[in-house]
Amino acid sequence: MIGPYRGGKVNAVAGSPGDPGRYYFGSNGGGVWKTTDGGTVWKPIFDSQPVASIGALALAPSNPNIIYVGSGENNLYLDITYGNGVYKSVDGGETWQHLGLEDTRHIARILVDPRNPDLVLLAAMGHSFGPNTERGVFRSTDGGRTWKNVLYKDDVTGAVDLCFAPGNPRIVYATLWHPIRKPGQAGTSFGPGGGLYKSTDEGVTWKPITGHGLPPGDWGRSGVAVAPGNHGRRVYALIETKDKYNGLYVSNDGGKNWERATTDDRISGYWYMSEIFVDPRNADVVYVPEQSLYRSTDAGKTFTVIKGAPGGDDYHTVWIDPADSRHMILGVDQGATISLNGGESWSTWYNQPTGQFYRVATDHGFPYWVYGPQQDSGTVATSSRGNDGQITQRDWFPVGPGESGYTIPDPLDTDVVYNAGPGGSVVRMSKKTGQMRDISPAPILFGAKYRFNWNIPMVFFPEDSHLLYMGTQFVLKTVNGGTSWETISPDLTRTPADEKDPKKPLGSIMTIAPSSVGEGVIWAGSDDGAVQLTRDGGATWRNVTPPSVSEWSTVQLIEASHFDAGTAYVAVDRNTLDDLRPHIFQTHDFGVTWQETVSGMGDADIVRTVREDPVRKNLLYAGTERGVYVSFDGGGHWQSLRLNMPMAAVHDLAIEQGDLVAATYGRAFWILDDLSPLRQIDPQSPPATPFLYKPRAAIRVRRDENQDTPVPPEIPAGKNPPDGAILDYFLSAGTTTDVQLGIYDAQGKLIRAYSSAPQPEVHERLLQIAEYWIAHSQPLAKGPGMHRFVWDLRYPDPQAVHVQTPYNYSMGAIVGETPLPPEGPLVLPGTYEVRLTAGGETFRQPLEVKMDPRVSAAREGLESALNLELKISAALGRNFAAYQQVHDLHSRLTEFGKQAVGDALATAATQLDAKAEALEGTPVAVLGTPKDGSFMTVNDSLVALIALVDGADFAPSAESFAAWRRVCVAMNATIEKWQELKGKDLAVFRNGVDAQKAGAVPDYPVIAAEENCGK
């Protein structure tokens, strides 16, 4: 997951009464999240479940570890994500159980009896685009094992809000709504079933509340809240109507009579937000989340804004702690935010990777950048790799105001980004200056002849990057960066205009796909179900809509084949026709005939996008409501490719430099690194023996160049791609022996070796930094199936004493990925060979290592640095071996010295130990200058020097060579002293020891000095 960490829409929030640190939110497309520190860190707790859209969330007041979750966001719009019923946890979100009500699709509110966690009420909205019976208010008395529909109006009316009377859960209020849109409809939905209901037996029976001051006619969305005190007699209702009656109403007699609470037209019912909340300790304090968060302290008569920014944050829901009403959490278009001081300050939502992205595009640089529009939050351009070892807030920024339309980089000018948004907004932005030039063909909609989709499509012509296409109801093109536009098609939509019905919904173009292999071939698809084709650059068009694609089916995306001009793949979304089934059509004859190919996909799994691999023919990828699929046979069969991606709708995919990039609608951007195995797999004949896939070229890039204080674990960051060569291999079930992996240079010399045998970690000293920073070596996986291993493009780490001070580690530290210094040198760019030994056989594949394209380094300089680093590495190993000997002797002599005072052997041991200890040495103090020539001084000096030489892709400085010579000479001198000590003092001492206990002091092997310390 590369991020960004910028929150997405939240409609469900809850907290643990009396606990100011523990809160939950349900994301519209990103599952359930939990914090235990007041919003500093959020963690997902619902990723194991098969649904990501959340509309309701409630904790049992009598046991806050019992959590009920209603899936399916509680709103109504074209790109809405849906759920599959109710879930329950009894352990604070550690585990979950599905409780049924699958066909409710959208659950708006859950109430749990304050004394009995098994008594539950929920408001089910039902299907958004068609009738169904599983809607209304449901009640359970056995913790959700069984449900009874206790308030049902009809098959097009759902329940949208519920509220207990504080202190008396037998009194319950509910609001019903007609939450159904017709195809092409925008805005609110009204119906005769909307209204307010009351129960006095905790939801067993219900009575409608009408008249007596309430608005007449059909209602839209409405919300209800009961104030504390006065036996629940004060009731607030926020009601959407078509006319002047829209607004806030209050009853002071338990709903018998009503009056308009305020004439403030900011406080009104609205299809997108119509909830109301009362301070649990003050009946006069009312909160209304709208485009801003409003608060009244006089029972709804007047309101002030306590939170809300220019641009409209759009607030949806509130939970207020009944134990301390200064503590609250908001659900906002931008995420979840917490206040612990009554709204004076709020926690950030820039720590929640729940952004809902419609589209994704990439540039072609290194590292490549990823672009996309995020619902409710504008746009994002983010690097696919951060220089600081991870993708932090320094690595992304907005590139336009449009939250919904295509956002694409100019292929000819890396400074320019094009962005489209609501209402026909189209801008051309300079990343350097941030300035945006309006280039819309309809700068204002008044008098404009164009119809724009919410997701305005824009695409550059693959063969001429000066040519940019855009869709309205026509296909437009520009060759001058949007200064002017030319219409190159008639109205390509399907629904004909009707002069007698000016309000009739009309379609617009949703996708444009120019062919990269067929001159003049352009495909176009509309949101009202048309597929059109031109083969002459727009001079003439032909309707080639697949016969089974009916009117108002949304043609989400067309993919023109990279191999054949007559081949195209079409992703069709029929959610607005109440059809959740996947639909992918393909043609190989320019649309004359079509085949639908979705075998292997789920029944309720809308397809949002389909892409063809540009390298391997018939390798396809699809993004659906439940993740990513892959097909190896041109769509004949599909299988899941979600892997470690959490459940999320995938609205778009892009393939860049051998990676698959996904725009999720609730979990930001994700990248599947390196598609090489998928391009080599034979799905018809899976390997029966171990197999090593040919790796793609590896870029010699440095892991982390951060020179600042390391980013703390509380600050979230996206993950960088692997640093090194990605090596994929397959093991059959019969592989039982250890697996070996070797990297060899062009001369056949072993560079690095790995094994599946566990490698014990040895720390000579206790850690002085938190353990969570440290990277731990991982052995090769040896179980059956596919495996991925990353070689970091380095020689083996030198043997050295790992001095444990916080200052001995690089500032380029990453949680869980910080290696113990020193590291081995980076290999040179060139050709290598990977050898996998498994099951008694050895498999070989070539590997190319390329230079970081951003670096201009002479080969001679890199070779010089490598040669010096290898000398330092060898010297470290030599020095470490001597250090280990003297350290072992020091430990033994210390024990001898503990013998009785006056003992001759103890006295001799103490005298000899002083000499050994001086040779062993102690770590050099921070910023200290070494005063002796001990093995530890040599160790510390060489560890520092190899890090400096390895720090950049340049030849070592003359001073680095001089430093090497000084330390090398000092090491030789120390080794000589050690050899002399072994040959004289230690030999005499050993003779005395052997007379009492033979072999108590070993005869340490000779360690040769470095023969060539350089000139």
Coordinates of C-alpha atoms in Angstrom, one line a residue, residues 761 763 771 774-778 816 818:
E761 CA 20.7 -13.9 15.4
H763 CA 23.8 -9.6 19.5
E771 CA 13.5 -3.7 19.1
I774 CA 15.4 -3.8 13.8
A775 CA 15.2 -5.8 10.6
H776 CA 15.4 -9.6 11.1
S777 CA 16.8 -11.9 8.5
Q778 CA 14.3 -14.3 6.9
G816 CA 11.0 -3.3 11.2
T818 CA 16.6 -1.2 9.9

